[in-house]
Each structure stands twice: as C-alpha cells, then as structure tokens.
C-alpha cells in the first residue's frame, strides 16, 4: 500500500498521511472537505476507522483503491458508533471488501444488520438533511458483523493490536479505539468537534442519549491510556492529549450548566416547547461560543455550513434539555 497525500485521484476524497503513519481519508460528507475523516491503519491486517455516510461512500472507496487496497485486502471496518455520518456506508464497504469484518459496539450491532429503525429515527432527527447529506444506512450481513464488548482487542497482525473501549456519553453505542503502538486514541465524537476554522473544541451533545457523567467517565478512560494525541472524526488529530481531555471535560460541564441556567430562565419567562429550546440554544450561542468569525475570509460560508451541519447549537441544546429532563425525573439510565 503506497499512501498518497492530498489528491487520491478522480472521485476520491482527499487523503493525508500523518507523521505517525495514520492515513486520513476525507469522506466528503455533504460534498464538503474537512467535515468527517475516516482513518486507515496500515498494518498486515489493515483497519479503516469510520466510513462516513452512504451518499458519499464512493469517495471513500475510490480513495481506498487509490491507496492500493484490493477487494480482499481490508481486514476491518471499525465504527465508533452507528450515527449515519460515521457508519451510514458500512454495508457498501462490506460489499466492496468481502473479507472485511465490520466491528461495532454490542449496543449497536443489531441496527447495522437491520437498519430500519436506525434509518427511521435518523430521518426524524435530520429532517431534509437525511436525503440531501446522509442517505439511508446500508445493511451489513449478520455474519460480517463483530459485536464488541468493552476492552476487546483487534489483531492487526505483526504483534499489533487495537484496544476497543466502551465510551458512552455521546451515544450508548460509542466505542473509543486505542492504538498503543502509536499512543493514539480515535475518539469518534466522544471528545468533541473541532473543525478547521473553529477556534475551540465544542461538545457534541445530540439527543437522545447524551449523558454527562458517562461522557466525563469516557474521557477519563482515554486519559488512563496516556495517549499522545487524539484523532477526532470531526476533524483530525489534536494534542497534547491531556490538555485536550481537560478542555473537553470543562466544556461539557460548562454547556450543561449553561443549558440548566437557560432552562430555568425560560421557565421564569413562561417559555415551553420550541420557545424553550430556542432560548436555551440562543443562551449557549451567547455564553459558550466565541465571537463571530471574520466574514471577509474567503471560506467563511463553507466553514459556517460545516459547523451548522455537525455541531448545530440547537441540536446540542435539544440533547442537553433531554438529558436534564431525564436526570430530574429519574428516568436517566446508566448509558443515557
């Protein structure tokens, strides 16, 4: 396999090889670069971590072919969780690489085999974006799925393994992937989102399963592995890991506290339903987000589109409100 940087050929997402050998493949989510990355681990048994949505999966497959992977070469597709921007094209990858095992949390495996409920709930959450950006998750044959329990390992050959950690908080079916050879964590959405052009790390707290205590515990699980860097699905490596994890935890607490304050203020004003949600989202925007970016920058429109697509404040507010309601009514489960 011969890695190439930047341009992997016609139809392929951009490819970049990082200094530790991790190969990032842009999934071209929504037709934009720098939104979601898949990460290829070059080993005797290669593993792809994340594949992106079904609508742009051909860009990922073209990049893998350009990197020299033949149909029988990919050993694993590892999914940090089953949200469509990470796992929507899993069935297509399985079809293109018939020897690959699709690796997913035991809490999400059945939804890859029969994605009817996943697709229906995603369509409700994403609205018009479901058809424009993501597409329906393509099913994976049951005999191609490996259901992962906490601390299971993947053998990449040559003495190299990946450790898989159950890291709920963002979603109950979230896995973190630790590569001890690299000292790297592939964190999916569990550490947050920091797209190019974003000046700070932001939490990802969508409904229906955000859980503050679980999210904070997951950050500590990563810290216990003493990683050097963390790979975000949205977008790229961040370091030093300890500082990133500190920031992620502080941001989670800040956003929850702000949402709780805003909810109480909304109640004082007599706001309910969508009016309450709007008030909480506006308060988060005002208190927790940096000043508006320079609108004269040439990529401002694309940058704001990326941020709205993957870290929309209103969606985060909805997840925070659901978490607060379930916490206060005693209906919050251990996983969300």
Tab-separated table of C-alpha atoms in Angstrom:
chain	number	residue	atom	x	y	z
A	1	UNK	CA	0.000	0.000	0.000
A	2	UNK	CA	1.507	3.327	-1.081
A	3	UNK	CA	-0.001	6.325	0.739
A	4	UNK	CA	-0.570	9.496	-1.224
A	5	UNK	CA	-1.213	12.947	0.096
A	6	UNK	CA	-3.933	15.406	-0.871
A	7	UNK	CA	-5.238	14.121	-4.216
A	8	UNK	CA	-6.033	10.408	-4.393
A	9	UNK	CA	-7.481	10.580	-7.883
A	10	UNK	CA	-10.822	11.149	-9.605
A	11	UNK	CA	-13.861	10.727	-7.370
A	12	UNK	CA	-11.821	10.105	-4.226
A	13	UNK	CA	-11.859	12.084	-1.042
A	14	UNK	CA	-8.612	13.892	-0.169
A	15	UNK	CA	-6.026	11.712	1.563
A	16	UNK	CA	-3.366	12.787	4.028
A	17	UNK	CA	-0.732	10.674	5.775
A	18	UNK	CA	0.062	11.981	9.251
A	19	UNK	CA	3.536	11.821	10.776
A	20	UNK	CA	2.655	8.695	12.798
A	21	UNK	CA	1.579	6.813	9.653
A	22	UNK	CA	-2.177	7.195	10.144
A	23	UNK	CA	-3.837	7.803	6.793
A	24	UNK	CA	-6.783	10.193	6.918
A	25	UNK	CA	-9.430	9.841	4.206
A	26	UNK	CA	-11.903	12.683	3.833
A	27	UNK	CA	-15.409	11.268	3.401
A	28	UNK	CA	-16.636	14.373	1.536
A	29	UNK	CA	-19.722	14.500	3.724
A	30	UNK	CA	-22.257	16.915	2.182
A	31	UNK	CA	-19.808	17.376	-0.670
A	32	UNK	CA	-17.501	19.345	1.632
A	33	UNK	CA	-13.961	18.625	2.746
A	34	UNK	CA	-12.850	18.846	6.391
A	35	UNK	CA	-16.156	17.590	7.819
A	36	UNK	CA	-15.635	13.886	8.603
A	37	UNK	CA	-12.499	11.782	8.358
A	38	UNK	CA	-12.008	8.055	8.193
A	39	UNK	CA	-8.649	6.745	9.409
A	40	UNK	CA	-6.806	3.878	7.769
A	41	UNK	CA	-4.313	1.944	9.912
A	42	UNK	CA	-1.677	0.418	7.640
A	43	UNK	CA	-0.870	-2.979	9.165
A	44	UNK	CA	-0.667	-6.602	7.989
A	45	UNK	CA	-4.437	-6.619	8.548
A	46	UNK	CA	-5.483	-3.067	7.625
A	47	UNK	CA	-8.302	-1.399	9.529
A	48	UNK	CA	-10.451	1.551	8.485
A	49	UNK	CA	-11.917	3.531	11.394
A	50	UNK	CA	-15.177	5.243	10.276
A	51	UNK	CA	-16.528	5.211	6.726
A	52	UNK	CA	-18.879	8.188	6.524
A	53	UNK	CA	-22.417	8.404	5.147
A	54	UNK	CA	-23.879	6.254	2.408
A	55	UNK	CA	-24.357	9.158	-0.004
A	56	UNK	CA	-20.611	9.827	-0.301
A	57	UNK	CA	-19.215	6.356	0.322
A	58	UNK	CA	-17.934	6.084	-3.262
A	59	UNK	CA	-15.407	8.830	-2.449
A	60	UNK	CA	-14.047	6.672	0.382
A	61	UNK	CA	-13.972	3.513	-1.730
A	62	UNK	CA	-12.150	5.372	-4.514
A	63	UNK	CA	-9.559	6.622	-2.027
A	64	UNK	CA	-9.000	3.118	-0.656
A	65	UNK	CA	-8.495	1.805	-4.177
A	66	UNK	CA	-6.076	4.638	-4.920
A	67	UNK	CA	-4.128	3.684	-1.804
A	68	UNK	CA	-3.669	0.216	-3.286
A	69	UNK	CA	-6.237	-1.809	-1.340
A	70	UNK	CA	-7.688	-4.576	-3.443
A	71	UNK	CA	-11.052	-6.199	-2.719
A	72	UNK	CA	-9.523	-8.819	-0.415
A	73	UNK	CA	-7.135	-6.529	1.468
A	74	UNK	CA	-9.192	-4.671	4.075
A	75	UNK	CA	-9.487	-6.706	7.283
A	76	UNK	CA	-11.666	-4.462	9.448
A	77	UNK	CA	-14.090	-1.577	9.279
A	78	UNK	CA	-14.271	-0.192	12.819
A	79	UNK	CA	-17.221	2.066	13.657
A	80	UNK	CA	-17.012	4.248	16.751
A	81	UNK	CA	-20.820	4.447	16.676
A	82	UNK	CA	-23.723	3.974	14.315
A	83	UNK	CA	-24.718	7.582	13.601
A	84	UNK	CA	-25.012	7.994	9.841
A	85	UNK	CA	-22.094	10.403	9.416
A	86	UNK	CA	-19.836	7.650	10.786
A	87	UNK	CA	-21.446	4.365	9.754
A	88	UNK	CA	-24.000	5.005	7.031
A	89	UNK	CA	-21.936	3.435	4.274
A	90	UNK	CA	-20.913	0.335	6.245
A	91	UNK	CA	-22.876	-2.068	4.045
A	92	UNK	CA	-21.258	-0.614	0.934
A	93	UNK	CA	-17.771	-1.072	2.396
A	94	UNK	CA	-18.640	-4.655	3.329
A	95	UNK	CA	-19.772	-5.321	-0.239
A	96	UNK	CA	-16.640	-3.772	-1.754
A	97	UNK	CA	-14.279	-5.642	0.634
A	98	UNK	CA	-15.767	-9.118	1.143
A	99	UNK	CA	-13.074	-10.196	3.628
A	100	UNK	CA	-13.590	-7.232	5.943
A	101	UNK	CA	-15.259	-7.645	9.328
A	102	UNK	CA	-17.440	-4.755	10.446
A	103	UNK	CA	-16.637	-4.009	14.090
A	104	UNK	CA	-19.220	-2.216	16.217
A	105	UNK	CA	-20.375	-1.969	19.820
A	106	UNK	CA	-22.606	-4.722	21.120
A	107	UNK	CA	-25.131	-1.958	21.844
A	108	UNK	CA	-25.418	-1.026	18.167
A	109	UNK	CA	-24.683	-4.169	16.164
A	110	UNK	CA	-28.272	-5.226	15.502
A	111	UNK	CA	-29.053	-1.851	13.938
A	112	UNK	CA	-26.396	-2.398	11.264
A	113	UNK	CA	-27.850	-5.773	10.330
A	114	UNK	CA	-31.386	-4.387	10.210
A	115	UNK	CA	-31.135	-0.591	9.953
A	116	UNK	CA	-34.856	0.092	9.532
A	117	UNK	CA	-35.267	1.690	12.968
A	118	UNK	CA	-31.938	3.499	12.690
A	119	UNK	CA	-32.929	4.996	9.357
A	120	UNK	CA	-36.390	5.977	10.573
A	121	UNK	CA	-35.079	7.712	13.693
A	122	UNK	CA	-32.300	9.394	11.682
A	123	UNK	CA	-34.835	10.713	9.186
A	124	UNK	CA	-36.778	12.294	12.063
A	125	UNK	CA	-33.654	13.852	13.579
A	126	UNK	CA	-32.023	15.071	10.365
A	127	UNK	CA	-35.155	16.132	8.500
A	128	UNK	CA	-34.340	17.252	4.928
A	129	UNK	CA	-30.636	16.591	5.532
A	130	UNK	CA	-31.336	12.857	5.676
A	131	UNK	CA	-31.870	12.670	1.904
A	132	UNK	CA	-29.523	15.514	0.934
A	133	UNK	CA	-26.472	14.717	3.070
A	134	UNK	CA	-26.581	11.242	4.588
A	135	UNK	CA	-28.815	8.719	2.877
A	136	UNK	CA	-30.097	5.532	4.442
A	137	UNK	CA	-27.643	3.272	6.255
A	138	UNK	CA	-26.956	0.250	4.069
A	139	UNK	CA	-27.391	-3.103	5.896
A	140	UNK	CA	-24.475	-5.377	6.730
A	141	UNK	CA	-24.889	-9.186	6.598
A	142	UNK	CA	-25.038	-10.585	10.127
A	143	UNK	CA	-22.104	-12.932	9.544
A	144	UNK	CA	-19.902	-9.950	8.665
A	145	UNK	CA	-20.520	-8.089	11.940
A	146	UNK	CA	-18.371	-8.488	15.050
A	147	UNK	CA	-20.181	-7.271	18.157
A	148	UNK	CA	-17.663	-5.762	20.558
A	149	UNK	CA	-17.648	-5.791	24.342
A	150	UNK	CA	-15.573	-3.404	26.425
A	151	UNK	CA	-11.790	-3.923	26.155
A	152	UNK	CA	-11.981	-6.380	23.281
A	153	UNK	CA	-8.940	-6.309	21.005
A	154	UNK	CA	-8.453	-6.443	17.256
A	155	UNK	CA	-5.407	-8.319	15.992
A	156	UNK	CA	-3.851	-6.343	13.125
A	157	UNK	CA	-1.005	-8.814	12.688
A	158	UNK	CA	2.693	-8.459	13.370
A	159	UNK	CA	2.043	-8.140	17.099
A	160	UNK	CA	-0.070	-5.018	16.665
A	161	UNK	CA	-3.486	-4.710	18.301
A	162	UNK	CA	-6.207	-2.115	18.762
A	163	UNK	CA	-7.980	-1.904	22.121
A	164	UNK	CA	-11.687	-1.115	21.936
A	165	UNK	CA	-13.248	0.773	24.837
A	166	UNK	CA	-16.923	1.274	25.590
A	167	UNK	CA	-17.153	5.070	25.849
A	168	UNK	CA	-20.789	6.173	26.204
A	169	UNK	CA	-21.904	9.733	26.795
A	170	UNK	CA	-22.373	10.955	23.241
A	171	UNK	CA	-24.260	7.725	22.497
A	172	UNK	CA	-24.688	4.488	24.407
A	173	UNK	CA	-23.194	2.536	21.498
A	174	UNK	CA	-19.975	4.562	21.294
A	175	UNK	CA	-16.542	2.906	21.121
A	176	UNK	CA	-13.172	4.537	21.521
A	177	UNK	CA	-10.217	2.953	19.723
A	178	UNK	CA	-6.777	2.970	21.328
A	179	UNK	CA	-3.648	2.135	19.334
A	180	UNK	CA	-0.894	1.504	21.911
A	181	UNK	CA	1.796	1.361	19.227
A	182	UNK	CA	1.037	4.947	18.212
A	183	UNK	CA	-0.171	6.216	21.562
A	184	UNK	CA	-3.256	7.440	19.718
A	185	UNK	CA	-6.954	7.433	20.558
A	186	UNK	CA	-9.547	7.502	17.779
A	187	UNK	CA	-12.348	9.185	19.661
A	188	UNK	CA	-15.242	9.450	17.222
A	189	UNK	CA	-17.490	12.135	18.757
A	190	UNK	CA	-16.783	11.368	22.413
A	191	UNK	CA	-14.190	14.127	22.886
A	192	UNK	CA	-15.980	16.718	20.779
A	193	UNK	CA	-15.794	18.528	17.472
A	194	UNK	CA	-13.137	20.930	16.218
A	195	UNK	CA	-13.413	21.561	12.510
A	196	UNK	CA	-10.906	23.697	10.622
A	197	UNK	CA	-11.839	27.303	11.304
A	198	UNK	CA	-13.229	26.546	14.765
A	199	UNK	CA	-11.127	28.210	17.439
A	200	UNK	CA	-12.094	25.825	20.219
A	201	UNK	CA	-13.233	22.292	20.926
A	202	UNK	CA	-17.018	22.008	21.230
A	203	UNK	CA	-19.062	19.257	22.875
A	204	UNK	CA	-21.332	17.032	20.806
A	205	UNK	CA	-24.494	16.517	22.884
A	206	UNK	CA	-27.245	15.389	20.494
A	207	UNK	CA	-30.449	13.655	21.539
A	208	UNK	CA	-31.488	11.137	22.568
A	209	UNK	CA	-28.666	9.605	24.622
A	210	UNK	CA	-26.326	12.357	25.836
A	211	UNK	CA	-25.253	11.592	29.413
A	212	UNK	CA	-22.885	13.950	31.236
A	213	UNK	CA	-21.466	11.546	33.832
A	214	UNK	CA	-20.930	8.833	31.232
A	215	UNK	CA	-19.240	11.314	28.899
A	216	UNK	CA	-16.877	12.517	31.635
A	217	UNK	CA	-16.049	8.934	32.630
A	218	UNK	CA	-15.239	8.130	28.993
A	219	UNK	CA	-12.741	10.998	28.880
A	220	UNK	CA	-11.028	9.554	31.947
A	221	UNK	CA	-10.831	6.139	30.295
A	222	UNK	CA	-8.862	7.743	27.481
A	223	UNK	CA	-6.628	9.564	29.949
A	224	UNK	CA	-5.807	6.279	31.691
A	225	UNK	CA	-4.196	5.059	28.450
A	226	UNK	CA	-1.803	8.061	28.460
A	227	UNK	CA	-2.231	8.808	24.749
A	228	UNK	CA	-0.019	11.319	22.965
A	229	UNK	CA	-2.708	12.516	20.557
A	230	UNK	CA	-6.384	12.160	19.867
A	231	UNK	CA	-7.941	11.772	16.432
A	232	UNK	CA	-11.329	13.436	16.108
A	233	UNK	CA	-13.713	12.216	13.454
A	234	UNK	CA	-14.583	15.911	13.014
A	235	UNK	CA	-11.722	16.684	12.275
A	236	UNK	CA	-8.159	15.429	12.558
A	237	UNK	CA	-5.524	14.975	15.284
A	238	UNK	CA	-5.375	17.175	18.385
A	239	UNK	CA	-2.651	17.250	21.021
A	240	UNK	CA	-1.389	17.191	23.710
A	241	UNK	CA	-3.982	14.680	24.750
A	242	UNK	CA	-4.123	15.586	28.451
A	243	UNK	CA	-4.842	19.223	27.656
A	244	UNK	CA	-7.472	18.253	25.088
A	245	UNK	CA	-9.210	15.971	27.592
A	246	UNK	CA	-9.125	18.718	30.227
A	247	UNK	CA	-10.740	21.110	27.765
A	248	UNK	CA	-13.337	18.552	26.690
A	249	UNK	CA	-14.418	17.914	30.280
A	250	UNK	CA	-14.561	21.614	31.131
A	251	UNK	CA	-16.617	22.339	28.020
A	252	UNK	CA	-19.104	19.570	28.795
A	253	UNK	CA	-19.657	20.908	32.312
A	254	UNK	CA	-19.937	24.488	31.060
A	255	UNK	CA	-22.515	23.638	28.394
A	256	UNK	CA	-24.646	21.587	30.798
A	257	UNK	CA	-24.546	24.329	33.451
A	258	UNK	CA	-25.411	26.974	30.870
A	259	UNK	CA	-28.284	24.919	29.486
A	260	UNK	CA	-29.633	24.356	33.003
A	261	UNK	CA	-29.493	28.080	33.791
A	262	UNK	CA	-31.180	28.909	30.482
A	263	UNK	CA	-33.914	26.333	31.110
A	264	UNK	CA	-34.696	27.878	34.484
A	265	UNK	CA	-34.816	31.341	32.926
A	266	UNK	CA	-37.113	30.044	30.193
A	267	UNK	CA	-39.487	28.710	32.845
A	268	UNK	CA	-39.496	32.078	34.598
A	269	UNK	CA	-40.474	33.639	31.271
A	270	UNK	CA	-43.201	31.037	30.719
A	271	UNK	CA	-41.484	29.559	27.652
A	272	UNK	CA	-42.203	25.965	26.696
A	273	UNK	CA	-41.643	23.614	23.765
A	274	UNK	CA	-39.784	25.100	20.824
A	275	UNK	CA	-39.653	28.514	22.524
A	276	UNK	CA	-37.776	26.974	25.458
A	277	UNK	CA	-35.429	25.180	23.056
A	278	UNK	CA	-34.770	28.387	21.137
A	279	UNK	CA	-33.989	30.231	24.366
A	280	UNK	CA	-31.533	27.579	25.519
A	281	UNK	CA	-29.824	27.488	22.099
A	282	UNK	CA	-29.537	31.275	21.989
A	283	UNK	CA	-28.066	31.316	25.507
A	284	UNK	CA	-25.498	28.682	24.556
A	285	UNK	CA	-24.561	30.719	21.492
A	286	UNK	CA	-24.125	33.864	23.558
A	287	UNK	CA	-22.258	32.405	26.535
A	288	UNK	CA	-20.336	29.424	25.218
A	289	UNK	CA	-19.302	30.210	21.665
A	290	UNK	CA	-16.558	32.575	20.521
A	291	UNK	CA	-17.268	35.823	18.745
A	292	UNK	CA	-18.488	35.600	15.162
A	293	UNK	CA	-15.720	34.767	12.675
A	294	UNK	CA	-14.259	37.209	10.196
A	295	UNK	CA	-16.900	37.282	7.469
A	296	UNK	CA	-14.416	38.601	4.939
A	297	UNK	CA	-12.463	35.320	4.917
A	298	UNK	CA	-12.933	33.529	1.572
A	299	UNK	CA	-14.039	30.236	3.136
A	300	UNK	CA	-16.454	31.715	5.703
A	301	UNK	CA	-19.600	30.359	4.058
A	302	UNK	CA	-18.252	26.813	3.767
A	303	UNK	CA	-16.877	26.933	7.301
A	304	UNK	CA	-20.209	28.015	8.761
A	305	UNK	CA	-22.004	25.350	6.714
A	306	UNK	CA	-19.703	22.706	8.179
A	307	UNK	CA	-20.281	23.921	11.720
A	308	UNK	CA	-24.067	24.044	11.328
A	309	UNK	CA	-24.053	20.589	9.780
A	310	UNK	CA	-22.103	18.829	12.523
A	311	UNK	CA	-22.289	20.983	15.644
A	312	UNK	CA	-25.564	22.835	15.367
A	313	UNK	CA	-26.223	24.623	18.641
A	314	UNK	CA	-29.952	23.921	18.519
A	315	UNK	CA	-29.354	20.151	18.181
A	316	UNK	CA	-26.913	20.271	21.087
A	317	UNK	CA	-29.457	22.227	23.117
A	318	UNK	CA	-32.122	19.596	22.397
A	319	UNK	CA	-29.807	16.863	23.667
A	320	UNK	CA	-28.962	18.837	26.781
A	321	UNK	CA	-32.622	19.519	27.561
A	322	UNK	CA	-33.486	15.856	27.155
A	323	UNK	CA	-30.611	14.912	29.465
A	324	UNK	CA	-31.718	17.432	32.114
A	325	UNK	CA	-35.332	16.258	31.931
A	326	UNK	CA	-34.403	12.605	32.291
A	327	UNK	CA	-31.952	13.366	35.099
A	328	UNK	CA	-34.551	15.354	37.005
A	329	UNK	CA	-37.364	12.826	36.521
A	330	UNK	CA	-35.240	9.815	37.451
A	331	UNK	CA	-35.554	8.222	34.014
A	332	UNK	CA	-31.898	8.551	33.064
A	333	UNK	CA	-30.242	5.164	32.611
A	334	UNK	CA	-26.595	4.353	33.148
A	335	UNK	CA	-25.905	4.753	29.420
A	336	UNK	CA	-28.237	7.609	28.530
